[in-house]
Amino acid sequence: MSEVTFKVFRYDPAKDGGKHYQTYKVPLRRGMTVLQGLLYIKERLDPTLAIRFSCRMATCGSCGMMINGLPRLACYTLIEDLKKQTVVVEPLRNYPVIRDLVADFSEFFEKHRWVKPYLIRIDTYTQEKSNTSYLQSDEELERYVQFAYCIKCGLCYAACPVVASDKEFLGPQALAQLYRYLADSRDEGTAERLKSVADGHKLLRCHFAGSCSKVCPKGVDPALAIQLLRREVLLRA
Ligand code: SF4
Ligand code: FES
């Protein structure tokens, strides 16, 4: 059986706090994912390695990391597809590191919450107490549904060059979710949503690098959402 080398970023603030890389040899099986390689290391070679994962099927969004320099889901990345002898794994960029490959998502989720990722309704009493439905046509659903596939994995946030230099910028995930609710025919918060991003750095700092959409594992295309959102702001805010 052939082997693959994993070069893994290590950092434990509770110990010496020093950042370094550690290498491990892992027996390679056909169809093996990067996550399976890391679990082999954790179970057989080094139980101190910290990783975050859950579903193992590109659904929960928790196993994002830099893999050979690009933000990817470890459970969705086949080692053979990397076409490299060495797999280099590091924590996601643009996030503080908690330990080893585990990034701190506090700021990311704070920005997600800031855009109010839920339907804003004037009839809140009816919305909560009534069993009536807010019906939509197929066309109305089409306007936002692709943005609703976001699994909050944060890969787009790690890929964004503006996030790296401007912490006030909300980032591709939060902005795509803002647009997802703005474009929803059931939402009544249009004026409030547009006003919230009309000034300053929150939206307008985006310079359309497009790297967010390139790395998204769910085809959400946050760069498109940001362009559509900017158009609404410029036309209506
Ligand atoms: S937009 Fe895509 S890359 Fe960004 S958090 Fe959502 S699923 Fe992940
Ligand atoms: S473990 Fe859930 S997305 Fe990878």
PDB file of C-alpha atoms and ligand atoms in Angstrom:
ATOM      1  CA  MET A   1       0.000   0.000   0.000  1.00  0.00           C
ATOM      2  CA  SER A   2       1.378   3.454  -0.848  1.00  0.00           C
ATOM      3  CA  GLU A   3       1.783   6.200   1.702  1.00  0.00           C
ATOM      4  CA  VAL A   4       1.040   9.890   1.783  1.00  0.00           C
ATOM      5  CA  THR A   5       2.780  12.466   3.945  1.00  0.00           C
ATOM      6  CA  PHE A   6       0.678  14.872   5.991  1.00  0.00           C
ATOM      7  CA  LYS A   7       2.350  18.120   7.047  1.00  0.00           C
ATOM      8  CA  VAL A   8       0.098  19.400   9.827  1.00  0.00           C
ATOM      9  CA  PHE A   9       0.038  22.840  11.489  1.00  0.00           C
ATOM     10  CA  ARG A  10       0.307  22.485  15.273  1.00  0.00           C
ATOM     11  CA  TYR A  11      -0.407  25.112  17.913  1.00  0.00           C
ATOM     12  CA  ASP A  12      -1.386  24.623  21.540  1.00  0.00           C
ATOM     13  CA  PRO A  13      -1.690  27.872  23.515  1.00  0.00           C
ATOM     14  CA  ALA A  14      -2.030  25.883  26.762  1.00  0.00           C
ATOM     15  CA  LYS A  15       1.462  24.465  26.303  1.00  0.00           C
ATOM     16  CA  ASP A  16       4.335  26.458  24.857  1.00  0.00           C
ATOM     17  CA  GLY A  17       2.141  28.337  22.387  1.00  0.00           C
ATOM     18  CA  GLY A  18       4.730  27.795  19.645  1.00  0.00           C
ATOM     19  CA  LYS A  19       3.460  27.324  16.098  1.00  0.00           C
ATOM     20  CA  HIS A  20       5.125  24.602  14.073  1.00  0.00           C
ATOM     21  CA  TYR A  21       4.466  21.827  11.558  1.00  0.00           C
ATOM     22  CA  GLN A  22       4.534  18.101  12.258  1.00  0.00           C
ATOM     23  CA  THR A  23       4.745  15.385   9.611  1.00  0.00           C
ATOM     24  CA  TYR A  24       3.023  11.995   9.629  1.00  0.00           C
ATOM     25  CA  LYS A  25       3.009   9.080   7.181  1.00  0.00           C
ATOM     26  CA  VAL A  26      -0.450   7.735   6.445  1.00  0.00           C
ATOM     27  CA  PRO A  27      -1.239   4.567   4.432  1.00  0.00           C
ATOM     28  CA  LEU A  28      -3.216   5.681   1.382  1.00  0.00           C
ATOM     29  CA  ARG A  29      -6.451   3.926   0.456  1.00  0.00           C
ATOM     30  CA  ARG A  30      -8.357   4.529  -2.765  1.00  0.00           C
ATOM     31  CA  GLY A  31     -11.020   7.207  -2.292  1.00  0.00           C
ATOM     32  CA  MET A  32      -9.512   8.382   0.992  1.00  0.00           C
ATOM     33  CA  THR A  33     -10.440  11.911   2.047  1.00  0.00           C
ATOM     34  CA  VAL A  34      -8.208  14.380   3.871  1.00  0.00           C
ATOM     35  CA  LEU A  35     -10.499  14.039   6.899  1.00  0.00           C
ATOM     36  CA  GLN A  36     -10.019  10.256   6.897  1.00  0.00           C
ATOM     37  CA  GLY A  37      -6.242  10.807   6.781  1.00  0.00           C
ATOM     38  CA  LEU A  38      -6.430  13.173   9.758  1.00  0.00           C
ATOM     39  CA  LEU A  39      -8.609  10.731  11.693  1.00  0.00           C
ATOM     40  CA  TYR A  40      -6.050   7.989  11.011  1.00  0.00           C
ATOM     41  CA  ILE A  41      -3.390  10.272  12.536  1.00  0.00           C
ATOM     42  CA  LYS A  42      -5.579  11.077  15.546  1.00  0.00           C
ATOM     43  CA  GLU A  43      -6.640   7.465  16.182  1.00  0.00           C
ATOM     44  CA  ARG A  44      -3.359   5.630  15.435  1.00  0.00           C
ATOM     45  CA  LEU A  45      -0.447   8.061  15.595  1.00  0.00           C
ATOM     46  CA  ASP A  46      -1.136  11.150  17.691  1.00  0.00           C
ATOM     47  CA  PRO A  47      -4.292  11.589  19.824  1.00  0.00           C
ATOM     48  CA  THR A  48      -3.270  15.160  20.730  1.00  0.00           C
ATOM     49  CA  LEU A  49      -4.179  16.490  17.278  1.00  0.00           C
ATOM     50  CA  ALA A  50      -7.216  18.838  17.446  1.00  0.00           C
ATOM     51  CA  ILE A  51      -9.658  18.829  14.510  1.00  0.00           C
ATOM     52  CA  ARG A  52     -13.322  19.757  14.155  1.00  0.00           C
ATOM     53  CA  PHE A  53     -15.755  17.621  12.154  1.00  0.00           C
ATOM     54  CA  SER A  54     -19.161  16.015  12.406  1.00  0.00           C
ATOM     55  CA  CYS A  55     -21.192  14.839   9.394  1.00  0.00           C
ATOM     56  CA  ARG A  56     -18.347  13.601   7.117  1.00  0.00           C
ATOM     57  CA  MET A  57     -20.576  14.381   4.114  1.00  0.00           C
ATOM     58  CA  ALA A  58     -20.179  18.107   3.293  1.00  0.00           C
ATOM     59  CA  THR A  59     -23.326  19.074   5.154  1.00  0.00           C
ATOM     60  CA  CYS A  60     -22.473  20.386   8.640  1.00  0.00           C
ATOM     61  CA  GLY A  61     -19.755  22.805   7.477  1.00  0.00           C
ATOM     62  CA  SER A  62     -17.432  22.131  10.412  1.00  0.00           C
ATOM     63  CA  CYS A  63     -14.314  20.572   8.818  1.00  0.00           C
ATOM     64  CA  GLY A  64     -13.077  23.595   6.814  1.00  0.00           C
ATOM     65  CA  MET A  65      -9.298  24.080   6.716  1.00  0.00           C
ATOM     66  CA  MET A  66      -6.527  25.211   4.376  1.00  0.00           C
ATOM     67  CA  ILE A  67      -5.493  22.201   2.306  1.00  0.00           C
ATOM     68  CA  ASN A  68      -2.445  22.761   0.139  1.00  0.00           C
ATOM     69  CA  GLY A  69      -3.077  26.501   0.345  1.00  0.00           C
ATOM     70  CA  LEU A  70      -6.799  26.596  -0.466  1.00  0.00           C
ATOM     71  CA  PRO A  71      -9.834  26.684   1.856  1.00  0.00           C
ATOM     72  CA  ARG A  72     -11.637  23.329   1.471  1.00  0.00           C
ATOM     73  CA  LEU A  73     -13.792  20.872   3.399  1.00  0.00           C
ATOM     74  CA  ALA A  74     -11.549  18.027   4.601  1.00  0.00           C
ATOM     75  CA  CYS A  75     -14.376  15.485   4.276  1.00  0.00           C
ATOM     76  CA  TYR A  76     -15.047  16.558   0.675  1.00  0.00           C
ATOM     77  CA  THR A  77     -11.440  16.560  -0.554  1.00  0.00           C
ATOM     78  CA  LEU A  78      -9.996  13.362  -1.975  1.00  0.00           C
ATOM     79  CA  ILE A  79      -6.259  12.974  -1.383  1.00  0.00           C
ATOM     80  CA  GLU A  80      -5.782  11.562  -4.881  1.00  0.00           C
ATOM     81  CA  ASP A  81      -7.391  14.682  -6.405  1.00  0.00           C
ATOM     82  CA  LEU A  82      -4.698  16.887  -4.834  1.00  0.00           C
ATOM     83  CA  LYS A  83      -2.084  15.132  -6.997  1.00  0.00           C
ATOM     84  CA  LYS A  84       0.653  15.874  -4.454  1.00  0.00           C
ATOM     85  CA  GLN A  85       2.979  13.655  -2.417  1.00  0.00           C
ATOM     86  CA  THR A  86       2.467  15.860   0.625  1.00  0.00           C
ATOM     87  CA  VAL A  87      -0.836  17.120   2.005  1.00  0.00           C
ATOM     88  CA  VAL A  88      -0.314  20.395   3.889  1.00  0.00           C
ATOM     89  CA  VAL A  89      -3.129  21.184   6.319  1.00  0.00           C
ATOM     90  CA  GLU A  90      -3.488  24.451   8.232  1.00  0.00           C
ATOM     91  CA  PRO A  91      -6.307  26.273  10.037  1.00  0.00           C
ATOM     92  CA  LEU A  92      -8.545  28.528   7.926  1.00  0.00           C
ATOM     93  CA  ARG A  93      -7.077  31.961   7.179  1.00  0.00           C
ATOM     94  CA  ASN A  94      -8.781  35.123   8.472  1.00  0.00           C
ATOM     95  CA  TYR A  95      -9.776  33.407  11.752  1.00  0.00           C
ATOM     96  CA  PRO A  96      -7.967  33.282  15.097  1.00  0.00           C
ATOM     97  CA  VAL A  97      -6.676  29.773  15.914  1.00  0.00           C
ATOM     98  CA  ILE A  98      -7.994  27.985  18.993  1.00  0.00           C
ATOM     99  CA  ARG A  99      -5.735  24.937  18.656  1.00  0.00           C
ATOM    100  CA  ASP A 100      -4.061  23.066  15.769  1.00  0.00           C
ATOM    101  CA  LEU A 101      -6.622  22.989  12.912  1.00  0.00           C
ATOM    102  CA  VAL A 102      -9.534  24.425  14.909  1.00  0.00           C
ATOM    103  CA  ALA A 103     -10.410  28.023  14.022  1.00  0.00           C
ATOM    104  CA  ASP A 104     -12.443  30.434  16.162  1.00  0.00           C
ATOM    105  CA  PHE A 105     -15.688  31.294  14.331  1.00  0.00           C
ATOM    106  CA  SER A 106     -16.968  33.865  16.886  1.00  0.00           C
ATOM    107  CA  GLU A 107     -16.504  36.905  14.619  1.00  0.00           C
ATOM    108  CA  PHE A 108     -17.878  35.034  11.590  1.00  0.00           C
ATOM    109  CA  PHE A 109     -21.117  34.122  13.405  1.00  0.00           C
ATOM    110  CA  GLU A 110     -21.379  37.573  14.960  1.00  0.00           C
ATOM    111  CA  LYS A 111     -21.472  39.037  11.442  1.00  0.00           C
ATOM    112  CA  HIS A 112     -23.950  36.356  10.375  1.00  0.00           C
ATOM    113  CA  ARG A 113     -26.276  37.322  13.261  1.00  0.00           C
ATOM    114  CA  TRP A 114     -25.796  41.041  12.526  1.00  0.00           C
ATOM    115  CA  VAL A 115     -27.534  40.755   9.125  1.00  0.00           C
ATOM    116  CA  LYS A 116     -30.680  39.313  10.818  1.00  0.00           C
ATOM    117  CA  PRO A 117     -30.771  35.958   9.000  1.00  0.00           C
ATOM    118  CA  TYR A 118     -34.500  35.440   9.448  1.00  0.00           C
ATOM    119  CA  LEU A 119     -37.732  36.821   7.999  1.00  0.00           C
ATOM    120  CA  ILE A 120     -38.582  40.311   9.232  1.00  0.00           C
ATOM    121  CA  ARG A 121     -42.389  40.672   9.326  1.00  0.00           C
ATOM    122  CA  ILE A 122     -44.647  43.544  10.325  1.00  0.00           C
ATOM    123  CA  ASP A 123     -47.309  41.034  11.417  1.00  0.00           C
ATOM    124  CA  THR A 124     -45.132  39.355  14.066  1.00  0.00           C
ATOM    125  CA  TYR A 125     -48.127  38.326  16.174  1.00  0.00           C
ATOM    126  CA  THR A 126     -49.816  36.612  13.229  1.00  0.00           C
ATOM    127  CA  GLN A 127     -46.502  35.118  12.168  1.00  0.00           C
ATOM    128  CA  GLU A 128     -45.959  33.455  15.525  1.00  0.00           C
ATOM    129  CA  LYS A 129     -49.523  32.604  16.553  1.00  0.00           C
ATOM    130  CA  SER A 130     -51.291  31.767  13.327  1.00  0.00           C
ATOM    131  CA  ASN A 131     -51.076  28.535  11.359  1.00  0.00           C
ATOM    132  CA  THR A 132     -51.479  30.328   8.023  1.00  0.00           C
ATOM    133  CA  SER A 133     -48.718  29.903   5.424  1.00  0.00           C
ATOM    134  CA  TYR A 134     -46.930  32.578   3.410  1.00  0.00           C
ATOM    135  CA  LEU A 135     -47.176  31.077  -0.048  1.00  0.00           C
ATOM    136  CA  GLN A 136     -44.605  31.666  -2.786  1.00  0.00           C
ATOM    137  CA  SER A 137     -44.538  31.052  -6.517  1.00  0.00           C
ATOM    138  CA  ASP A 138     -41.716  29.081  -8.145  1.00  0.00           C
ATOM    139  CA  GLU A 139     -40.306  32.352  -9.503  1.00  0.00           C
ATOM    140  CA  GLU A 140     -40.253  33.926  -6.040  1.00  0.00           C
ATOM    141  CA  LEU A 141     -38.424  30.889  -4.661  1.00  0.00           C
ATOM    142  CA  GLU A 142     -35.881  30.998  -7.510  1.00  0.00           C
ATOM    143  CA  ARG A 143     -34.808  34.531  -6.525  1.00  0.00           C
ATOM    144  CA  TYR A 144     -33.122  33.372  -3.330  1.00  0.00           C
ATOM    145  CA  VAL A 145     -33.007  29.575  -3.128  1.00  0.00           C
ATOM    146  CA  GLN A 146     -29.378  29.082  -4.226  1.00  0.00           C
ATOM    147  CA  PHE A 147     -28.229  31.399  -1.418  1.00  0.00           C
ATOM    148  CA  ALA A 148     -30.212  29.335   1.096  1.00  0.00           C
ATOM    149  CA  TYR A 149     -27.910  26.347   0.451  1.00  0.00           C
ATOM    150  CA  CYS A 150     -25.156  27.946   2.562  1.00  0.00           C
ATOM    151  CA  ILE A 151     -23.874  25.527   5.237  1.00  0.00           C
ATOM    152  CA  LYS A 152     -21.868  28.246   7.084  1.00  0.00           C
ATOM    153  CA  CYS A 153     -18.577  26.460   6.568  1.00  0.00           C
ATOM    154  CA  GLY A 154     -16.724  29.787   6.374  1.00  0.00           C
ATOM    155  CA  LEU A 155     -14.502  28.848   3.419  1.00  0.00           C
ATOM    156  CA  CYS A 156     -15.532  32.003   1.541  1.00  0.00           C
ATOM    157  CA  TYR A 157     -14.561  34.123   4.564  1.00  0.00           C
ATOM    158  CA  ALA A 158     -11.110  32.496   4.598  1.00  0.00           C
ATOM    159  CA  ALA A 159     -10.648  33.149   0.862  1.00  0.00           C
ATOM    160  CA  CYS A 160     -11.690  36.822   0.923  1.00  0.00           C
ATOM    161  CA  PRO A 161      -8.828  39.342   0.542  1.00  0.00           C
ATOM    162  CA  VAL A 162     -10.983  42.193   1.873  1.00  0.00           C
ATOM    163  CA  VAL A 163     -11.814  40.352   5.112  1.00  0.00           C
ATOM    164  CA  ALA A 164      -8.072  39.916   5.567  1.00  0.00           C
ATOM    165  CA  SER A 165      -7.493  43.677   5.561  1.00  0.00           C
ATOM    166  CA  ASP A 166     -10.757  45.239   6.820  1.00  0.00           C
ATOM    167  CA  LYS A 167     -12.504  43.748   9.862  1.00  0.00           C
ATOM    168  CA  GLU A 168     -15.510  46.058   9.398  1.00  0.00           C
ATOM    169  CA  PHE A 169     -16.353  44.377   6.082  1.00  0.00           C
ATOM    170  CA  LEU A 170     -19.123  41.833   6.748  1.00  0.00           C
ATOM    171  CA  GLY A 171     -17.666  39.234   4.422  1.00  0.00           C
ATOM    172  CA  PRO A 172     -19.184  37.086   1.671  1.00  0.00           C
ATOM    173  CA  GLN A 173     -21.204  34.688   3.823  1.00  0.00           C
ATOM    174  CA  ALA A 174     -23.068  37.327   5.855  1.00  0.00           C
ATOM    175  CA  LEU A 175     -23.694  39.521   2.799  1.00  0.00           C
ATOM    176  CA  ALA A 176     -25.017  36.572   0.781  1.00  0.00           C
ATOM    177  CA  GLN A 177     -27.422  35.822   3.638  1.00  0.00           C
ATOM    178  CA  LEU A 178     -28.487  39.449   3.818  1.00  0.00           C
ATOM    179  CA  TYR A 179     -29.355  39.262   0.118  1.00  0.00           C
ATOM    180  CA  ARG A 180     -31.050  35.866   0.589  1.00  0.00           C
ATOM    181  CA  TYR A 181     -33.608  37.475   2.966  1.00  0.00           C
ATOM    182  CA  LEU A 182     -33.868  40.713   1.006  1.00  0.00           C
ATOM    183  CA  ALA A 183     -34.836  38.716  -2.107  1.00  0.00           C
ATOM    184  CA  ASP A 184     -37.421  36.634  -0.234  1.00  0.00           C
ATOM    185  CA  SER A 185     -40.974  37.774  -1.084  1.00  0.00           C
ATOM    186  CA  ARG A 186     -42.100  36.956   2.487  1.00  0.00           C
ATOM    187  CA  ASP A 187     -39.628  39.407   4.031  1.00  0.00           C
ATOM    188  CA  GLU A 188     -40.734  42.945   4.963  1.00  0.00           C
ATOM    189  CA  GLY A 189     -37.417  44.342   6.147  1.00  0.00           C
ATOM    190  CA  THR A 190     -36.146  45.757   2.837  1.00  0.00           C
ATOM    191  CA  ALA A 191     -35.640  49.379   3.948  1.00  0.00           C
ATOM    192  CA  GLU A 192     -34.003  48.342   7.229  1.00  0.00           C
ATOM    193  CA  ARG A 193     -31.700  45.853   5.528  1.00  0.00           C
ATOM    194  CA  LEU A 194     -30.562  48.227   2.770  1.00  0.00           C
ATOM    195  CA  LYS A 195     -30.001  51.109   5.189  1.00  0.00           C
ATOM    196  CA  SER A 196     -27.817  48.893   7.402  1.00  0.00           C
ATOM    197  CA  VAL A 197     -25.190  48.429   4.671  1.00  0.00           C
ATOM    198  CA  ALA A 198     -25.569  51.654   2.653  1.00  0.00           C
ATOM    199  CA  ASP A 199     -22.630  53.484   4.277  1.00  0.00           C
ATOM    200  CA  GLY A 200     -19.142  52.584   5.364  1.00  0.00           C
ATOM    201  CA  HIS A 201     -17.173  49.423   4.866  1.00  0.00           C
ATOM    202  CA  LYS A 202     -19.743  46.725   5.589  1.00  0.00           C
ATOM    203  CA  LEU A 203     -20.674  46.077   1.942  1.00  0.00           C
ATOM    204  CA  LEU A 204     -19.056  48.631  -0.334  1.00  0.00           C
ATOM    205  CA  ARG A 205     -15.444  47.589   0.332  1.00  0.00           C
ATOM    206  CA  CYS A 206     -15.943  44.426  -1.773  1.00  0.00           C
ATOM    207  CA  HIS A 207     -13.802  44.707  -4.907  1.00  0.00           C
ATOM    208  CA  PHE A 208     -15.096  41.562  -6.614  1.00  0.00           C
ATOM    209  CA  ALA A 209     -12.059  39.355  -6.367  1.00  0.00           C
ATOM    210  CA  GLY A 210     -14.542  36.469  -6.736  1.00  0.00           C
ATOM    211  CA  SER A 211     -12.441  34.086  -4.639  1.00  0.00           C
ATOM    212  CA  CYS A 212     -15.409  33.470  -2.300  1.00  0.00           C
ATOM    213  CA  SER A 213     -17.468  31.869  -5.069  1.00  0.00           C
ATOM    214  CA  LYS A 214     -14.530  29.806  -6.360  1.00  0.00           C
ATOM    215  CA  VAL A 215     -14.088  28.007  -3.009  1.00  0.00           C
ATOM    216  CA  CYS A 216     -17.746  27.560  -2.027  1.00  0.00           C
ATOM    217  CA  PRO A 217     -18.465  23.804  -1.822  1.00  0.00           C
ATOM    218  CA  LYS A 218     -22.235  24.292  -2.206  1.00  0.00           C
ATOM    219  CA  GLY A 219     -22.356  26.490  -5.317  1.00  0.00           C
ATOM    220  CA  VAL A 220     -23.820  29.426  -3.394  1.00  0.00           C
ATOM    221  CA  ASP A 221     -21.979  32.145  -5.387  1.00  0.00           C
ATOM    222  CA  PRO A 222     -21.717  34.837  -2.697  1.00  0.00           C
ATOM    223  CA  ALA A 223     -19.974  37.187  -5.169  1.00  0.00           C
ATOM    224  CA  LEU A 224     -23.188  37.250  -7.228  1.00  0.00           C
ATOM    225  CA  ALA A 225     -25.262  37.960  -4.099  1.00  0.00           C
ATOM    226  CA  ILE A 226     -22.965  40.885  -3.243  1.00  0.00           C
ATOM    227  CA  GLN A 227     -23.332  42.352  -6.737  1.00  0.00           C
ATOM    228  CA  LEU A 228     -27.136  42.044  -6.585  1.00  0.00           C
ATOM    229  CA  LEU A 229     -27.140  43.576  -3.109  1.00  0.00           C
ATOM    230  CA  ARG A 230     -24.992  46.511  -4.234  1.00  0.00           C
ATOM    231  CA  ARG A 231     -27.379  47.132  -7.105  1.00  0.00           C
ATOM    232  CA  GLU A 232     -30.324  47.287  -4.675  1.00  0.00           C
ATOM    233  CA  VAL A 233     -28.417  49.633  -2.353  1.00  0.00           C
ATOM    234  CA  LEU A 234     -27.431  51.974  -5.179  1.00  0.00           C
ATOM    235  CA  LEU A 235     -30.945  52.029  -6.670  1.00  0.00           C
ATOM    236  CA  ARG A 236     -33.053  52.168  -3.528  1.00  0.00           C
ATOM    237  CA  ALA A 237     -31.224  53.084  -0.319  1.00  0.00           C
TER     238      ALA A 237
HETATM  239  S1  SF4 B   1     -21.342  30.801   1.030  1.00  0.00           S
HETATM  240 FE1  SF4 B   1     -20.429  28.778   0.550  1.00  0.00          FE
HETATM  241  S2  SF4 B   1     -18.309  28.942   1.297  1.00  0.00           S
HETATM  242 FE2  SF4 B   1     -19.450  30.610   2.260  1.00  0.00          FE
HETATM  243  S3  SF4 B   1     -20.121  29.797   4.251  1.00  0.00           S
HETATM  244 FE3  SF4 B   1     -21.803  29.432   2.778  1.00  0.00          FE
HETATM  245  S4  SF4 B   1     -21.445  27.362   1.961  1.00  0.00           S
HETATM  246 FE4  SF4 B   1     -19.524  28.012   2.963  1.00  0.00          FE
HETATM  247  S1  FES B   2     -17.536  16.948   8.515  1.00  0.00           S
HETATM  248 FE1  FES B   2     -19.392  18.033   8.051  1.00  0.00          FE
HETATM  249  S2  FES B   2     -18.824  19.266   6.332  1.00  0.00           S
HETATM  250 FE2  FES B   2     -17.073  18.011   6.679  1.00  0.00          FE
END
